[in-house]
XYZ file of C-alpha atoms in Angstrom:
231
model
C -10.974 -36.777 11.934
C -14.223 -37.357 9.590
C -16.513 -35.352 12.692
C -13.678 -32.452 12.986
C -13.834 -31.935 9.711
C -17.686 -31.343 9.900
C -17.329 -29.433 12.345
C -14.902 -26.930 11.538
C -17.117 -26.589 8.327
C -20.627 -26.025 10.924
C -18.662 -23.274 12.991
C -17.376 -21.306 9.588
C -21.122 -21.601 8.435
C -22.349 -20.150 11.395
C -19.829 -16.607 11.125
C -20.355 -15.798 8.010
C -23.777 -13.719 9.100
C -24.288 -10.704 6.408
C -23.397 -7.352 7.903
C -26.327 -4.790 7.177
C -25.584 -1.509 5.686
C -28.211 2.002 7.294
C -27.789 3.982 3.839
C -29.647 7.730 4.716
C -29.445 8.183 0.493
C -30.857 5.284 -1.030
C -33.345 4.749 1.284
C -34.647 8.569 1.929
C -39.116 9.204 0.024
C -39.587 11.323 2.031
C -41.425 9.462 4.818
C -39.626 9.955 9.081
C -38.032 5.690 9.536
C -37.684 5.413 6.490
C -33.770 2.739 6.868
C -33.744 3.913 9.798
C -33.075 7.401 10.099
C -34.502 10.889 11.374
C -34.876 14.417 10.454
C -35.198 16.433 12.874
C -34.907 20.373 13.277
C -32.998 21.079 15.831
C -33.207 23.856 18.470
C -32.380 27.261 17.842
C -31.473 28.130 21.396
C -32.140 26.442 24.734
C -35.176 25.020 25.821
C -36.452 25.951 22.565
C -38.215 22.456 20.789
C -36.633 20.440 18.399
C -39.111 19.480 15.538
C -39.174 16.564 12.918
C -39.567 17.848 9.707
C -42.892 16.462 7.492
C -43.874 15.765 4.361
C -45.437 19.065 1.922
C -47.297 19.510 -0.776
C -44.889 20.929 -3.019
C -40.634 21.287 -2.695
C -38.525 24.165 -2.324
C -35.399 22.744 -3.369
C -36.980 20.319 -7.098
C -36.789 16.755 -6.171
C -38.472 14.262 -6.315
C -38.985 13.424 -2.865
C -38.617 15.816 0.441
C -39.182 16.675 4.247
C -39.277 20.511 5.302
C -40.712 22.764 7.549
C -43.854 22.778 6.611
C -44.398 25.217 3.455
C -40.296 26.257 4.039
C -36.804 25.363 4.661
C -35.235 23.691 6.781
C -34.895 20.444 4.425
C -33.914 17.631 3.357
C -34.500 16.455 -0.749
C -33.668 14.027 -2.504
C -33.771 14.161 -6.582
C -33.268 10.914 -9.376
C -31.698 13.858 -11.733
C -29.078 15.907 -11.422
C -29.603 19.681 -13.210
C -28.419 23.139 -11.437
C -31.100 25.228 -9.734
C -30.670 28.705 -9.172
C -26.966 29.249 -7.381
C -27.105 25.795 -6.397
C -26.571 21.694 -7.800
C -29.438 19.310 -7.137
C -27.288 16.063 -6.677
C -28.941 12.778 -7.811
C -26.139 10.913 -5.710
C -26.682 12.574 -2.169
C -29.025 14.446 -0.178
C -29.929 18.355 -0.210
C -29.662 19.476 3.523
C -30.031 23.075 3.652
C -30.403 24.347 7.684
C -32.715 26.517 8.599
C -31.608 30.968 9.715
C -30.992 30.039 11.962
C -32.297 26.134 13.067
C -29.621 23.403 12.449
C -30.881 19.917 10.146
C -29.620 16.235 12.111
C -30.059 13.153 10.305
C -30.972 10.347 13.058
C -30.481 6.955 12.721
C -31.270 4.799 16.519
C -29.751 1.145 16.425
C -32.557 -1.207 16.105
C -31.101 -3.929 17.665
C -27.054 -3.594 20.057
C -23.806 -3.718 18.759
C -21.127 -2.173 16.933
C -21.664 0.407 13.585
C -18.792 1.363 11.380
C -20.094 4.857 9.870
C -18.705 7.651 7.469
C -20.496 10.906 6.662
C -19.405 12.756 3.678
C -21.227 16.252 2.981
C -20.027 18.260 -0.147
C -20.624 22.274 -0.825
C -23.431 22.375 -4.071
C -23.559 26.468 -3.746
C -21.396 28.727 -6.259
C -21.386 30.810 -3.325
C -21.430 29.208 -0.192
C -21.161 31.565 3.373
C -19.343 28.310 5.382
C -21.893 25.270 6.383
C -20.984 23.903 10.319
C -20.945 20.693 10.975
C -21.052 18.234 13.787
C -22.257 14.046 15.301
C -24.812 14.262 18.361
C -25.172 10.846 19.937
C -26.197 9.758 23.314
C -24.218 6.675 24.045
C -23.485 8.555 27.360
C -26.805 8.764 28.225
C -27.601 12.572 27.777
C -26.694 13.760 24.334
C -23.048 14.376 23.297
C -22.380 16.651 20.428
C -18.809 16.353 18.465
C -17.222 19.084 15.959
C -16.837 17.561 12.634
C -15.728 20.300 10.902
C -16.725 23.680 8.464
C -16.782 23.937 4.371
C -17.551 27.303 2.859
C -14.838 27.071 -0.439
C -17.331 26.625 -3.951
C -16.754 22.080 -4.440
C -15.613 21.369 -1.321
C -15.966 18.323 0.043
C -15.045 16.640 4.313
C -15.837 13.569 5.332
C -15.445 11.353 8.181
C -15.576 7.632 9.314
C -15.653 5.976 12.791
C -17.026 3.322 14.898
C -19.303 3.968 17.529
C -21.354 0.712 20.285
C -24.769 1.076 20.132
C -27.546 0.087 22.283
C -31.107 -0.880 21.391
C -33.021 2.364 20.537
C -29.715 5.193 21.416
C -28.847 6.647 18.528
C -25.886 8.399 15.692
C -27.088 12.044 14.205
C -25.026 13.766 11.425
C -25.684 17.309 11.703
C -25.744 20.795 9.393
C -25.716 24.084 11.066
C -25.952 27.652 9.047
C -22.294 29.728 9.279
C -23.409 32.070 7.723
C -26.297 33.844 5.150
C -28.237 30.345 4.326
C -29.670 31.518 1.108
C -26.487 29.813 0.361
C -26.271 27.240 2.749
C -26.950 23.596 0.477
C -25.060 20.863 1.375
C -25.112 17.116 0.094
C -24.836 14.747 2.245
C -23.976 11.165 2.648
C -24.584 8.967 5.308
C -23.902 5.120 6.607
C -23.763 3.284 8.576
C -22.616 -0.948 8.846
C -23.523 -3.102 11.999
C -21.135 -5.866 12.496
C -22.009 -9.310 10.962
C -23.035 -11.331 13.877
C -24.532 -14.867 14.282
C -28.501 -15.848 13.952
C -30.248 -17.838 16.160
C -30.184 -20.964 13.869
C -26.394 -20.233 13.724
C -25.975 -20.175 17.472
C -27.584 -23.209 18.185
C -25.599 -24.795 15.114
C -22.115 -23.299 16.810
C -23.639 -25.004 20.396
C -24.299 -28.750 19.275
C -21.705 -28.325 17.101
C -18.917 -27.392 21.256
C -21.441 -30.205 22.331
C -20.674 -32.800 20.307
C -16.783 -32.373 20.235
C -16.664 -32.480 23.925
C -18.885 -36.284 23.591
C -16.660 -36.997 20.835
C -13.339 -36.145 23.554
C -15.470 -37.608 26.332
C -15.868 -40.946 24.259
C -12.033 -40.593 23.085
C -10.469 -40.669 26.877
C -12.736 -43.293 27.732
C -11.181 -45.501 24.868
C -7.532 -44.636 25.702
C -8.574 -45.538 29.815
C -6.889 -44.079 32.623
C -3.188 -42.676 31.595
C -0.723 -43.954 33.412
């Protein structure tokens, strides 16, 4: 009985591996790849290239850190304090994403390991006179990029949240997109984007489980030997 009690405890310990959460806002520091996220200017039309946003000398939107298209929009911005600027609010609890005249902005998460990821995204209008933004997700789990519309926002103060679960192989991506749908000058959009991977046993935990199952088998064999053949 003591052996089986110890085995149960070992298996419980092996199953408590921690889930990992990836947060675009908290990890954003004005560099590409921080926290597993990349920030991309998508092409305006077929046959045109996408490009990574870069760290400029000066942010077009007042912020503590940013990535943008050279010296102008589109761009992604993070501020440590909330304040009003022009016709929009600069938040301190989400990224400010501003698409270009005809170029959407995508926030890409690339899976560091294969697994199942729970994702959550909230978009919010930051401009007092919005003209509308179109929202979508993008992934390559099928082998080719596939975009899925998530909704549309064009009302001051409006917000939209979406969530789901996606299975990603190592190196596959899942992205969210903000696209201008009217006058891009008023398309400042707040974005919170997180993914949480399911916890999996570490290599040491797997070894502990294997040893536990092996020990259980040995114990059962000894008990059967002690009982002798069944009539």
